[in-house]
Amino acid sequence: MHVLFVIDPLPLLKAYKDSSVAMMQALVARGHTLSVALQGDLFIDEGVVLARATPIELVADADLHEHDWWRDTAPAADVALKSFGAVVMRKDPPFDMEYVYSTHLLEYAQAQGAKVFNGGAAIRNHPEKLAITELAEYTAPTLVTRDIPRLKAFHQRHGDVIVKPLDGMGGTGIFRLQAADPNLNAILETLTDNGARTIMAQRYIPEIVKGDKRVLIIGGEPVPFSLARIPLAGETRGNLAAGGRGVAQPLSERDLELARAVAAKTAGRGLLLIGLDVIGDYITEINVTSPTCFVEITEQTGFNVADMFAHALERAAG
Protein backbone atom coordinates (compact mmCIF):
# COMPACT_ATOMS: atom_id res chain seq x y z
CA MET A 1 0.00 0.00 0.00
CA HIS A 2 1.23 3.47 -0.89
CA VAL A 3 0.48 5.85 2.00
CA LEU A 4 0.50 9.64 1.70
CA PHE A 5 1.22 11.64 4.84
CA VAL A 6 -0.07 15.22 4.82
CA ILE A 7 2.35 16.59 7.35
CA ASP A 8 4.51 19.48 8.52
CA PRO A 9 7.91 19.95 6.86
CA LEU A 10 10.03 16.90 7.66
CA PRO A 11 13.13 18.91 8.69
CA LEU A 12 11.06 20.54 11.46
CA LEU A 13 9.99 17.25 13.04
CA LYS A 14 11.71 15.92 16.16
CA ALA A 15 11.87 12.47 14.60
CA TYR A 16 13.15 10.69 17.71
CA LYS A 17 9.84 11.34 19.50
CA ASP A 18 7.42 12.17 16.69
CA SER A 19 4.32 9.97 16.46
CA SER A 20 4.01 10.47 12.70
CA VAL A 21 7.56 9.21 12.18
CA ALA A 22 6.75 6.20 14.37
CA MET A 23 3.72 5.54 12.14
CA MET A 24 5.94 5.71 9.06
CA GLN A 25 8.42 3.27 10.57
CA ALA A 26 5.66 0.79 11.43
CA LEU A 27 4.17 1.00 7.95
CA VAL A 28 7.53 0.51 6.25
CA ALA A 29 8.21 -2.48 8.50
CA ARG A 30 4.98 -3.98 7.17
CA GLY A 31 6.05 -3.46 3.54
CA HIS A 32 4.23 -0.26 2.68
CA THR A 33 5.65 2.72 0.75
CA LEU A 34 5.46 6.39 1.66
CA SER A 35 4.95 9.81 0.15
CA VAL A 36 4.64 13.16 1.89
CA ALA A 37 2.92 16.44 1.12
CA LEU A 38 2.46 19.71 2.96
CA GLN A 39 -0.95 21.20 3.63
CA GLY A 40 -0.23 23.78 0.95
CA ASP A 41 0.43 21.00 -1.57
CA LEU A 42 -3.25 20.01 -1.64
CA PHE A 43 -5.22 21.46 -4.55
CA ILE A 44 -8.19 20.95 -6.86
CA ASP A 45 -7.76 20.93 -10.62
CA GLU A 46 -10.84 20.52 -12.81
CA GLY A 47 -12.73 19.02 -9.90
CA VAL A 48 -10.11 16.46 -8.90
CA VAL A 49 -8.34 16.71 -5.53
CA LEU A 50 -4.59 16.21 -5.91
CA ALA A 51 -1.41 16.71 -3.93
CA ARG A 52 2.08 17.69 -4.94
CA ALA A 53 3.51 14.54 -3.34
CA THR A 54 7.11 13.48 -2.83
CA PRO A 55 7.94 9.77 -2.53
CA ILE A 56 10.34 9.08 0.34
CA GLU A 57 12.07 6.19 2.06
CA LEU A 58 13.34 5.95 5.60
CA VAL A 59 17.10 5.63 6.09
CA ALA A 60 17.97 2.43 7.90
CA ASP A 61 19.68 2.91 11.28
CA ALA A 62 19.52 6.70 10.95
CA ASP A 63 20.07 8.87 14.03
CA LEU A 64 16.59 10.28 14.56
CA HIS A 65 18.09 13.24 16.41
CA GLU A 66 19.57 14.37 13.11
CA HIS A 67 17.91 15.50 9.86
CA ASP A 68 18.93 12.69 7.52
CA TRP A 69 16.46 10.02 8.62
CA TRP A 70 14.66 10.07 5.26
CA ARG A 71 15.48 10.69 1.61
CA ASP A 72 13.45 11.46 -1.49
CA THR A 73 13.21 8.59 -3.93
CA ALA A 74 11.72 10.54 -6.85
CA PRO A 75 10.83 14.13 -7.73
CA ALA A 76 7.56 15.54 -6.45
CA ALA A 77 4.61 14.96 -8.76
CA ASP A 78 0.93 15.85 -8.87
CA VAL A 79 -1.08 12.79 -7.81
CA ALA A 80 -4.80 12.39 -7.21
CA LEU A 81 -5.49 11.53 -3.58
CA LYS A 82 -7.72 8.66 -4.66
CA SER A 83 -4.63 7.02 -6.20
CA PHE A 84 -3.06 6.34 -2.79
CA GLY A 85 -3.90 3.30 -0.70
CA ALA A 86 -4.42 5.63 2.26
CA VAL A 87 -3.99 9.31 3.10
CA VAL A 88 -2.99 10.10 6.69
CA MET A 89 -3.71 13.67 7.80
CA ARG A 90 -1.02 14.60 10.32
CA LYS A 91 -0.72 18.36 9.93
CA ASP A 92 -0.43 19.92 13.37
CA PRO A 93 -2.67 22.80 14.45
CA PRO A 94 -3.23 25.75 14.54
CA PHE A 95 -6.70 24.98 13.30
CA ASP A 96 -7.02 28.15 11.24
CA MET A 97 -8.98 28.79 8.05
CA GLU A 98 -6.28 27.16 5.92
CA TYR A 99 -6.74 24.02 8.01
CA VAL A 100 -10.51 24.25 7.50
CA TYR A 101 -10.04 24.53 3.74
CA SER A 102 -7.79 21.46 3.85
CA THR A 103 -10.52 19.47 5.60
CA HIS A 104 -12.89 20.41 2.79
CA LEU A 105 -10.39 19.26 0.17
CA LEU A 106 -9.91 15.99 2.02
CA GLU A 107 -13.67 15.52 2.26
CA TYR A 108 -14.04 16.12 -1.49
CA ALA A 109 -11.22 13.65 -2.11
CA GLN A 110 -13.07 11.05 -0.06
CA ALA A 111 -16.15 11.56 -2.23
CA GLN A 112 -13.88 10.76 -5.20
CA GLY A 113 -12.73 7.51 -3.61
CA ALA A 114 -9.76 8.55 -1.47
CA LYS A 115 -9.32 6.82 1.90
CA VAL A 116 -8.42 9.56 4.36
CA PHE A 117 -7.65 9.12 8.08
CA ASN A 118 -8.78 10.99 10.01
CA GLY A 119 -11.39 12.07 7.49
CA GLY A 120 -11.83 15.70 6.48
CA ALA A 121 -15.37 16.12 7.76
CA ALA A 122 -14.53 14.08 10.86
CA ILE A 123 -11.73 16.44 11.83
CA ARG A 124 -13.73 19.55 11.04
CA ASN A 125 -16.83 18.37 12.91
CA HIS A 126 -14.96 17.43 16.10
CA PRO A 127 -13.37 20.58 17.53
CA GLU A 128 -11.07 19.20 20.15
CA LYS A 129 -12.31 21.15 23.14
CA LEU A 130 -15.99 21.41 22.19
CA ALA A 131 -16.35 17.72 21.32
CA ILE A 132 -16.47 16.81 25.02
CA THR A 133 -19.93 18.37 25.24
CA GLU A 134 -21.33 15.26 23.54
CA LEU A 135 -20.32 13.31 26.65
CA ALA A 136 -21.17 15.77 29.40
CA GLU A 137 -21.68 12.95 31.90
CA TYR A 138 -17.95 12.19 31.65
CA THR A 139 -16.70 15.76 32.01
CA ALA A 140 -16.24 18.23 34.84
CA PRO A 141 -18.70 21.17 34.88
CA THR A 142 -17.95 23.13 31.70
CA LEU A 143 -19.09 26.45 30.26
CA VAL A 144 -18.54 27.63 26.68
CA THR A 145 -19.28 31.29 26.10
CA ARG A 146 -17.81 34.68 25.31
CA ASP A 147 -20.08 36.45 27.79
CA ILE A 148 -17.86 37.81 30.56
CA PRO A 149 -20.59 38.17 33.23
CA ARG A 150 -21.57 34.54 32.61
CA LEU A 151 -17.93 33.48 32.98
CA LYS A 152 -17.65 35.43 36.22
CA ALA A 153 -20.78 33.75 37.55
CA PHE A 154 -19.33 30.33 36.68
CA HIS A 155 -16.12 31.25 38.50
CA GLN A 156 -18.05 32.45 41.54
CA ARG A 157 -20.11 29.24 41.57
CA HIS A 158 -17.13 26.89 41.44
CA GLY A 159 -14.43 29.03 43.05
CA ASP A 160 -11.52 27.43 41.21
CA VAL A 161 -11.69 27.12 37.42
CA ILE A 162 -9.56 26.68 34.32
CA VAL A 163 -10.17 28.99 31.37
CA LYS A 164 -8.73 28.44 27.91
CA PRO A 165 -9.14 29.43 24.26
CA LEU A 166 -10.91 26.98 21.96
CA ASP A 167 -8.09 26.98 19.40
CA GLY A 168 -5.03 26.60 21.61
CA MET A 169 -2.59 23.68 21.64
CA GLY A 170 0.27 22.54 23.84
CA GLY A 171 -1.15 24.31 26.88
CA THR A 172 -1.07 27.81 25.36
CA GLY A 173 -3.50 30.34 26.78
CA ILE A 174 -4.58 28.20 29.74
CA PHE A 175 -5.16 30.01 33.05
CA ARG A 176 -6.25 28.85 36.48
CA LEU A 177 -8.55 31.29 38.25
CA GLN A 178 -8.80 30.67 41.97
CA ALA A 179 -11.19 32.37 44.38
CA ALA A 180 -10.67 36.14 44.66
CA ASP A 181 -8.10 36.10 41.86
CA PRO A 182 -6.98 39.73 41.37
CA ASN A 183 -6.39 39.11 37.65
CA LEU A 184 -9.87 37.72 36.94
CA ASN A 185 -11.09 40.66 34.87
CA ALA A 186 -7.86 41.08 32.93
CA ILE A 187 -7.61 37.39 32.05
CA LEU A 188 -11.23 37.10 30.92
CA GLU A 189 -11.03 40.32 28.93
CA THR A 190 -7.83 39.13 27.24
CA LEU A 191 -9.00 35.59 26.45
CA THR A 192 -12.39 36.72 25.14
CA ASP A 193 -11.00 39.81 23.39
CA ASN A 194 -13.43 41.85 25.48
CA GLY A 195 -16.34 39.56 24.73
CA ALA A 196 -15.64 39.01 21.02
CA ARG A 197 -14.14 35.50 21.25
CA THR A 198 -15.69 32.34 22.67
CA ILE A 199 -13.68 30.46 25.30
CA MET A 200 -14.11 27.46 27.62
CA ALA A 201 -14.22 27.40 31.41
CA GLN A 202 -14.02 24.17 33.42
CA ARG A 203 -14.11 23.47 37.12
CA TYR A 204 -10.54 22.87 38.29
CA ILE A 205 -9.71 19.18 38.74
CA PRO A 206 -7.22 18.75 41.62
CA GLU A 207 -6.04 15.38 40.28
CA ILE A 208 -4.00 17.28 37.68
CA VAL A 209 -1.06 16.89 40.10
CA LYS A 210 -1.12 13.17 39.22
CA GLY A 211 -1.03 13.95 35.52
CA ASP A 212 -3.05 14.91 32.48
CA LYS A 213 -3.36 11.47 30.88
CA ARG A 214 -3.29 10.94 27.12
CA VAL A 215 -5.48 7.94 26.35
CA LEU A 216 -5.29 6.77 22.74
CA ILE A 217 -8.09 5.05 20.82
CA ILE A 218 -7.05 3.37 17.56
CA GLY A 219 -9.63 1.77 15.30
CA GLY A 220 -12.17 1.91 18.11
CA GLU A 221 -9.89 0.10 20.58
CA PRO A 222 -8.13 1.75 23.54
CA VAL A 223 -4.35 1.46 23.69
CA PRO A 224 -3.79 -0.39 27.01
CA PHE A 225 -1.41 2.26 28.36
CA SER A 226 -1.79 6.00 28.82
CA LEU A 227 0.86 8.68 29.15
CA ALA A 228 0.35 10.72 32.30
CA ARG A 229 1.81 14.16 31.64
CA ILE A 230 2.72 15.39 35.10
CA PRO A 231 3.05 19.16 35.58
CA LEU A 232 6.13 20.87 36.89
CA ALA A 233 5.89 21.97 40.51
CA GLY A 234 3.61 25.00 40.75
CA GLU A 235 2.30 24.52 37.22
CA THR A 236 -1.32 23.70 36.29
CA ARG A 237 -0.56 22.42 32.76
CA GLY A 238 0.68 18.91 32.19
CA ASN A 239 1.33 19.33 28.47
CA LEU A 240 4.76 18.08 27.40
CA ALA A 241 5.17 21.32 25.43
CA ALA A 242 4.68 23.20 28.72
CA GLY A 243 7.37 21.19 30.52
CA GLY A 244 5.27 18.30 31.75
CA ARG A 245 6.94 14.94 32.45
CA GLY A 246 5.48 11.92 30.66
CA VAL A 247 4.97 8.72 32.65
CA ALA A 248 3.35 5.72 30.95
CA GLN A 249 0.93 3.65 33.01
CA PRO A 250 -1.72 0.97 32.44
CA LEU A 251 -5.24 2.24 31.85
CA SER A 252 -7.41 2.29 34.94
CA GLU A 253 -10.95 0.91 34.88
CA ARG A 254 -12.21 4.50 34.69
CA ASP A 255 -9.86 5.25 31.78
CA LEU A 256 -11.25 2.22 29.95
CA GLU A 257 -14.81 3.31 30.69
CA LEU A 258 -14.13 6.78 29.27
CA ALA A 259 -12.33 5.43 26.19
CA ARG A 260 -15.08 2.94 25.42
CA ALA A 261 -17.74 5.63 25.80
CA VAL A 262 -15.92 7.89 23.34
CA ALA A 263 -15.31 5.00 20.92
CA ALA A 264 -19.00 4.11 20.98
CA LYS A 265 -20.11 7.72 20.50
CA THR A 266 -17.74 8.35 17.58
CA ALA A 267 -18.07 4.97 15.83
CA GLY A 268 -18.61 5.31 12.09
CA ARG A 269 -17.51 8.92 11.93
CA GLY A 270 -14.19 8.38 10.16
CA LEU A 271 -11.95 8.82 13.20
CA LEU A 272 -9.28 6.13 13.07
CA LEU A 273 -7.18 7.80 15.77
CA ILE A 274 -8.43 9.70 18.82
CA GLY A 275 -6.43 11.06 21.74
CA LEU A 276 -8.34 11.73 24.95
CA ASP A 277 -7.06 14.09 27.61
CA VAL A 278 -8.14 12.70 30.97
CA ILE A 279 -7.65 14.32 34.38
CA GLY A 280 -8.83 12.30 37.34
CA ASP A 281 -12.21 10.82 36.36
CA TYR A 282 -12.96 13.35 33.62
CA ILE A 283 -12.38 13.85 29.91
CA THR A 284 -11.12 17.39 29.27
CA GLU A 285 -10.44 17.21 25.50
CA ILE A 286 -10.97 14.84 22.57
CA ASN A 287 -8.05 15.28 20.15
CA VAL A 288 -8.53 14.22 16.52
CA THR A 289 -6.11 16.34 14.47
CA SER A 290 -2.72 14.80 15.18
CA PRO A 291 -2.74 12.96 18.53
CA THR A 292 0.71 12.14 19.87
CA CYS A 293 2.52 10.19 22.64
CA PHE A 294 3.11 7.03 20.55
CA VAL A 295 6.85 6.99 21.15
CA GLU A 296 6.78 7.74 24.87
CA ILE A 297 4.27 4.94 25.56
CA THR A 298 6.17 2.47 23.39
CA GLU A 299 9.58 3.25 24.91
CA GLN A 300 8.33 2.96 28.49
CA THR A 301 6.06 -0.08 28.15
CA GLY A 302 7.23 -2.06 25.12
CA PHE A 303 3.73 -1.90 23.63
CA ASN A 304 4.16 -0.87 19.99
CA VAL A 305 1.50 1.80 19.52
CA ALA A 306 2.57 2.61 15.96
CA ASP A 307 2.25 -1.03 14.93
CA MET A 308 -1.29 -1.08 16.34
CA PHE A 309 -1.99 2.00 14.21
CA ALA A 310 -0.51 0.37 11.09
CA HIS A 311 -2.73 -2.70 11.56
CA ALA A 312 -5.78 -0.49 12.03
CA LEU A 313 -4.92 1.57 8.95
CA GLU A 314 -4.62 -1.60 6.85
CA ARG A 315 -8.03 -2.79 8.02
CA ALA A 316 -9.67 0.60 7.48
CA ALA A 317 -8.16 1.11 4.01
CA GLY A 318 -9.16 -2.39 2.97
PDB file of N, CA and C in Angstrom, residues 239-287:
ATOM      1  N   ASN A 239       0.883  19.520  29.845  1.00  0.00           N
ATOM      2  CA  ASN A 239       1.334  19.326  28.469  1.00  0.00           C
ATOM      3  C   ASN A 239       2.852  19.193  28.396  1.00  0.00           C
ATOM      4  N   LEU A 240       3.314  18.252  27.577  1.00  0.00           N
ATOM      5  CA  LEU A 240       4.762  18.080  27.404  1.00  0.00           C
ATOM      6  C   LEU A 240       5.391  19.354  26.867  1.00  0.00           C
ATOM      7  N   ALA A 241       4.649  20.063  25.992  1.00  0.00           N
ATOM      8  CA  ALA A 241       5.168  21.317  25.434  1.00  0.00           C
ATOM      9  C   ALA A 241       5.305  22.395  26.498  1.00  0.00           C
ATOM     10  N   ALA A 242       4.597  22.228  27.630  1.00  0.00           N
ATOM     11  CA  ALA A 242       4.684  23.199  28.721  1.00  0.00           C
ATOM     12  C   ALA A 242       5.602  22.715  29.835  1.00  0.00           C
ATOM     13  N   GLY A 243       6.403  21.673  29.541  1.00  0.00           N
ATOM     14  CA  GLY A 243       7.372  21.190  30.516  1.00  0.00           C
ATOM     15  C   GLY A 243       6.918  20.017  31.340  1.00  0.00           C
ATOM     16  N   GLY A 244       5.748  19.457  31.018  1.00  0.00           N
ATOM     17  CA  GLY A 244       5.266  18.301  31.752  1.00  0.00           C
ATOM     18  C   GLY A 244       6.160  17.084  31.542  1.00  0.00           C
ATOM     19  N   ARG A 245       6.144  16.176  32.512  1.00  0.00           N
ATOM     20  CA  ARG A 245       6.938  14.940  32.454  1.00  0.00           C
ATOM     21  C   ARG A 245       6.021  13.780  32.137  1.00  0.00           C
ATOM     22  N   GLY A 246       6.340  12.999  31.097  1.00  0.00           N
ATOM     23  CA  GLY A 246       5.477  11.922  30.658  1.00  0.00           C
ATOM     24  C   GLY A 246       5.803  10.604  31.346  1.00  0.00           C
ATOM     25  N   VAL A 247       4.802  10.007  31.979  1.00  0.00           N
ATOM     26  CA  VAL A 247       4.971   8.718  32.652  1.00  0.00           C
ATOM     27  C   VAL A 247       3.889   7.770  32.140  1.00  0.00           C
ATOM     28  N   ALA A 248       4.305   6.694  31.470  1.00  0.00           N
ATOM     29  CA  ALA A 248       3.353   5.718  30.950  1.00  0.00           C
ATOM     30  C   ALA A 248       2.832   4.837  32.077  1.00  0.00           C
ATOM     31  N   GLN A 249       1.547   4.484  31.982  1.00  0.00           N
ATOM     32  CA  GLN A 249       0.933   3.647  33.005  1.00  0.00           C
ATOM     33  C   GLN A 249      -0.247   2.898  32.411  1.00  0.00           C
ATOM     34  N   PRO A 250      -0.573   1.710  32.955  1.00  0.00           N
ATOM     35  CA  PRO A 250      -1.722   0.969  32.444  1.00  0.00           C
ATOM     36  C   PRO A 250      -3.009   1.775  32.612  1.00  0.00           C
ATOM     37  N   LEU A 251      -3.951   1.576  31.709  1.00  0.00           N
ATOM     38  CA  LEU A 251      -5.235   2.238  31.848  1.00  0.00           C
ATOM     39  C   LEU A 251      -5.948   1.735  33.099  1.00  0.00           C
ATOM     40  N   SER A 252      -6.562   2.663  33.811  1.00  0.00           N
ATOM     41  CA  SER A 252      -7.406   2.287  34.942  1.00  0.00           C
ATOM     42  C   SER A 252      -8.775   1.854  34.419  1.00  0.00           C
ATOM     43  N   GLU A 253      -9.598   1.284  35.284  1.00  0.00           N
ATOM     44  CA  GLU A 253     -10.955   0.913  34.884  1.00  0.00           C
ATOM     45  C   GLU A 253     -11.736   2.140  34.426  1.00  0.00           C
ATOM     46  N   ARG A 254     -11.511   3.270  35.106  1.00  0.00           N
ATOM     47  CA  ARG A 254     -12.206   4.500  34.693  1.00  0.00           C
ATOM     48  C   ARG A 254     -11.704   4.971  33.335  1.00  0.00           C
ATOM     49  N   ASP A 255     -10.396   4.891  33.098  1.00  0.00           N
ATOM     50  CA  ASP A 255      -9.856   5.250  31.782  1.00  0.00           C
ATOM     51  C   ASP A 255     -10.517   4.414  30.687  1.00  0.00           C
ATOM     52  N   LEU A 256     -10.630   3.110  30.925  1.00  0.00           N
ATOM     53  CA  LEU A 256     -11.253   2.218  29.945  1.00  0.00           C
ATOM     54  C   LEU A 256     -12.713   2.589  29.724  1.00  0.00           C
ATOM     55  N   GLU A 257     -13.398   2.917  30.804  1.00  0.00           N
ATOM     56  CA  GLU A 257     -14.805   3.314  30.685  1.00  0.00           C
ATOM     57  C   GLU A 257     -14.939   4.565  29.809  1.00  0.00           C
ATOM     58  N   LEU A 258     -14.083   5.545  30.052  1.00  0.00           N
ATOM     59  CA  LEU A 258     -14.128   6.779  29.271  1.00  0.00           C
ATOM     60  C   LEU A 258     -13.798   6.502  27.807  1.00  0.00           C
ATOM     61  N   ALA A 259     -12.741   5.716  27.565  1.00  0.00           N
ATOM     62  CA  ALA A 259     -12.326   5.433  26.193  1.00  0.00           C
ATOM     63  C   ALA A 259     -13.412   4.682  25.435  1.00  0.00           C
ATOM     64  N   ARG A 260     -14.029   3.710  26.092  1.00  0.00           N
ATOM     65  CA  ARG A 260     -15.076   2.943  25.423  1.00  0.00           C
ATOM     66  C   ARG A 260     -16.302   3.803  25.141  1.00  0.00           C
ATOM     67  N   ALA A 261     -16.606   4.727  26.035  1.00  0.00           N
ATOM     68  CA  ALA A 261     -17.737   5.629  25.798  1.00  0.00           C
ATOM     69  C   ALA A 261     -17.480   6.517  24.590  1.00  0.00           C
ATOM     70  N   VAL A 262     -16.260   7.046  24.485  1.00  0.00           N
ATOM     71  CA  VAL A 262     -15.918   7.892  23.337  1.00  0.00           C
ATOM     72  C   VAL A 262     -15.911   7.059  22.056  1.00  0.00           C
ATOM     73  N   ALA A 263     -15.343   5.855  22.109  1.00  0.00           N
ATOM     74  CA  ALA A 263     -15.307   4.997  20.923  1.00  0.00           C
ATOM     75  C   ALA A 263     -16.713   4.685  20.435  1.00  0.00           C
ATOM     76  N   ALA A 264     -17.618   4.411  21.366  1.00  0.00           N
ATOM     77  CA  ALA A 264     -18.996   4.109  20.979  1.00  0.00           C
ATOM     78  C   ALA A 264     -19.685   5.330  20.387  1.00  0.00           C
ATOM     79  N   LYS A 265     -19.466   6.490  20.980  1.00  0.00           N
ATOM     80  CA  LYS A 265     -20.111   7.722  20.502  1.00  0.00           C
ATOM     81  C   LYS A 265     -19.612   8.112  19.116  1.00  0.00           C
ATOM     82  N   THR A 266     -18.334   7.880  18.842  1.00  0.00           N
ATOM     83  CA  THR A 266     -17.738   8.350  17.581  1.00  0.00           C
ATOM     84  C   THR A 266     -17.663   7.263  16.513  1.00  0.00           C
ATOM     85  N   ALA A 267     -18.154   6.069  16.798  1.00  0.00           N
ATOM     86  CA  ALA A 267     -18.071   4.970  15.829  1.00  0.00           C
ATOM     87  C   ALA A 267     -18.730   5.366  14.513  1.00  0.00           C
ATOM     88  N   GLY A 268     -18.069   5.036  13.414  1.00  0.00           N
ATOM     89  CA  GLY A 268     -18.615   5.307  12.095  1.00  0.00           C
ATOM     90  C   GLY A 268     -18.431   6.719  11.595  1.00  0.00           C
ATOM     91  N   ARG A 269     -17.679   7.529  12.315  1.00  0.00           N
ATOM     92  CA  ARG A 269     -17.507   8.924  11.927  1.00  0.00           C
ATOM     93  C   ARG A 269     -16.205   9.193  11.170  1.00  0.00           C
ATOM     94  N   GLY A 270     -15.419   8.173  10.903  1.00  0.00           N
ATOM     95  CA  GLY A 270     -14.187   8.382  10.156  1.00  0.00           C
ATOM     96  C   GLY A 270     -13.007   8.795  10.995  1.00  0.00           C
ATOM     97  N   LEU A 271     -13.039   8.468  12.288  1.00  0.00           N
ATOM     98  CA  LEU A 271     -11.949   8.821  13.199  1.00  0.00           C
ATOM     99  C   LEU A 271     -11.167   7.560  13.548  1.00  0.00           C
ATOM    100  N   LEU A 272     -10.104   7.313  12.811  1.00  0.00           N
ATOM    101  CA  LEU A 272      -9.279   6.133  13.067  1.00  0.00           C
ATOM    102  C   LEU A 272      -8.470   6.291  14.344  1.00  0.00           C
ATOM    103  N   LEU A 273      -8.052   7.525  14.631  1.00  0.00           N
ATOM    104  CA  LEU A 273      -7.180   7.798  15.774  1.00  0.00           C
ATOM    105  C   LEU A 273      -7.749   8.944  16.593  1.00  0.00           C
ATOM    106  N   ILE A 274      -7.921   8.695  17.879  1.00  0.00           N
ATOM    107  CA  ILE A 274      -8.433   9.701  18.817  1.00  0.00           C
ATOM    108  C   ILE A 274      -7.505   9.727  20.023  1.00  0.00           C
ATOM    109  N   GLY A 275      -7.228  10.914  20.524  1.00  0.00           N
ATOM    110  CA  GLY A 275      -6.435  11.059  21.742  1.00  0.00           C
ATOM    111  C   GLY A 275      -7.229  11.797  22.808  1.00  0.00           C
ATOM    112  N   LEU A 276      -7.620  11.092  23.854  1.00  0.00           N
ATOM    113  CA  LEU A 276      -8.343  11.732  24.949  1.00  0.00           C
ATOM    114  C   LEU A 276      -7.362  12.368  25.923  1.00  0.00           C
ATOM    115  N   ASP A 277      -7.749  13.521  26.459  1.00  0.00           N
ATOM    116  CA  ASP A 277      -7.062  14.093  27.609  1.00  0.00           C
ATOM    117  C   ASP A 277      -7.942  13.819  28.815  1.00  0.00           C
ATOM    118  N   VAL A 278      -7.384  13.129  29.802  1.00  0.00           N
ATOM    119  CA  VAL A 278      -8.145  12.702  30.974  1.00  0.00           C
ATOM    120  C   VAL A 278      -7.427  13.191  32.228  1.00  0.00           C
ATOM    121  N   ILE A 279      -8.164  13.897  33.077  1.00  0.00           N
ATOM    122  CA  ILE A 279      -7.647  14.318  34.376  1.00  0.00           C
ATOM    123  C   ILE A 279      -8.575  13.742  35.436  1.00  0.00           C
ATOM    124  N   GLY A 280      -7.998  12.953  36.336  1.00  0.00           N
ATOM    125  CA  GLY A 280      -8.830  12.303  37.336  1.00  0.00           C
ATOM    126  C   GLY A 280      -9.840  11.395  36.670  1.00  0.00           C
ATOM    127  N   ASP A 281     -11.128  11.634  36.926  1.00  0.00           N
ATOM    128  CA  ASP A 281     -12.210  10.823  36.364  1.00  0.00           C
ATOM    129  C   ASP A 281     -12.871  11.481  35.164  1.00  0.00           C
ATOM    130  N   TYR A 282     -12.257  12.542  34.601  1.00  0.00           N
ATOM    131  CA  TYR A 282     -12.962  13.351  33.615  1.00  0.00           C
ATOM    132  C   TYR A 282     -12.187  13.499  32.299  1.00  0.00           C
ATOM    133  N   ILE A 283     -12.934  13.495  31.209  1.00  0.00           N
ATOM    134  CA  ILE A 283     -12.383  13.855  29.910  1.00  0.00           C
ATOM    135  C   ILE A 283     -12.343  15.371  29.819  1.00  0.00           C
ATOM    136  N   THR A 284     -11.207  15.930  29.425  1.00  0.00           N
ATOM    137  CA  THR A 284     -11.115  17.387  29.266  1.00  0.00           C
ATOM    138  C   THR A 284     -11.003  17.813  27.805  1.00  0.00           C
ATOM    139  N   GLU A 285     -10.493  16.916  26.924  1.00  0.00           N
ATOM    140  CA  GLU A 285     -10.437  17.208  25.495  1.00  0.00           C
ATOM    141  C   GLU A 285     -10.506  15.893  24.729  1.00  0.00           C
ATOM    142  N   ILE A 286     -10.967  15.983  23.468  1.00  0.00           N
ATOM    143  CA  ILE A 286     -10.968  14.837  22.565  1.00  0.00           C
ATOM    144  C   ILE A 286     -10.202  15.268  21.319  1.00  0.00           C
ATOM    145  N   ASN A 287      -8.949  14.824  21.203  1.00  0.00           N
ATOM    146  CA  ASN A 287      -8.052  15.282  20.148  1.00  0.00           C
ATOM    147  C   ASN A 287      -8.157  14.376  18.924  1.00  0.00           C
TER     148      ASN A 287
END
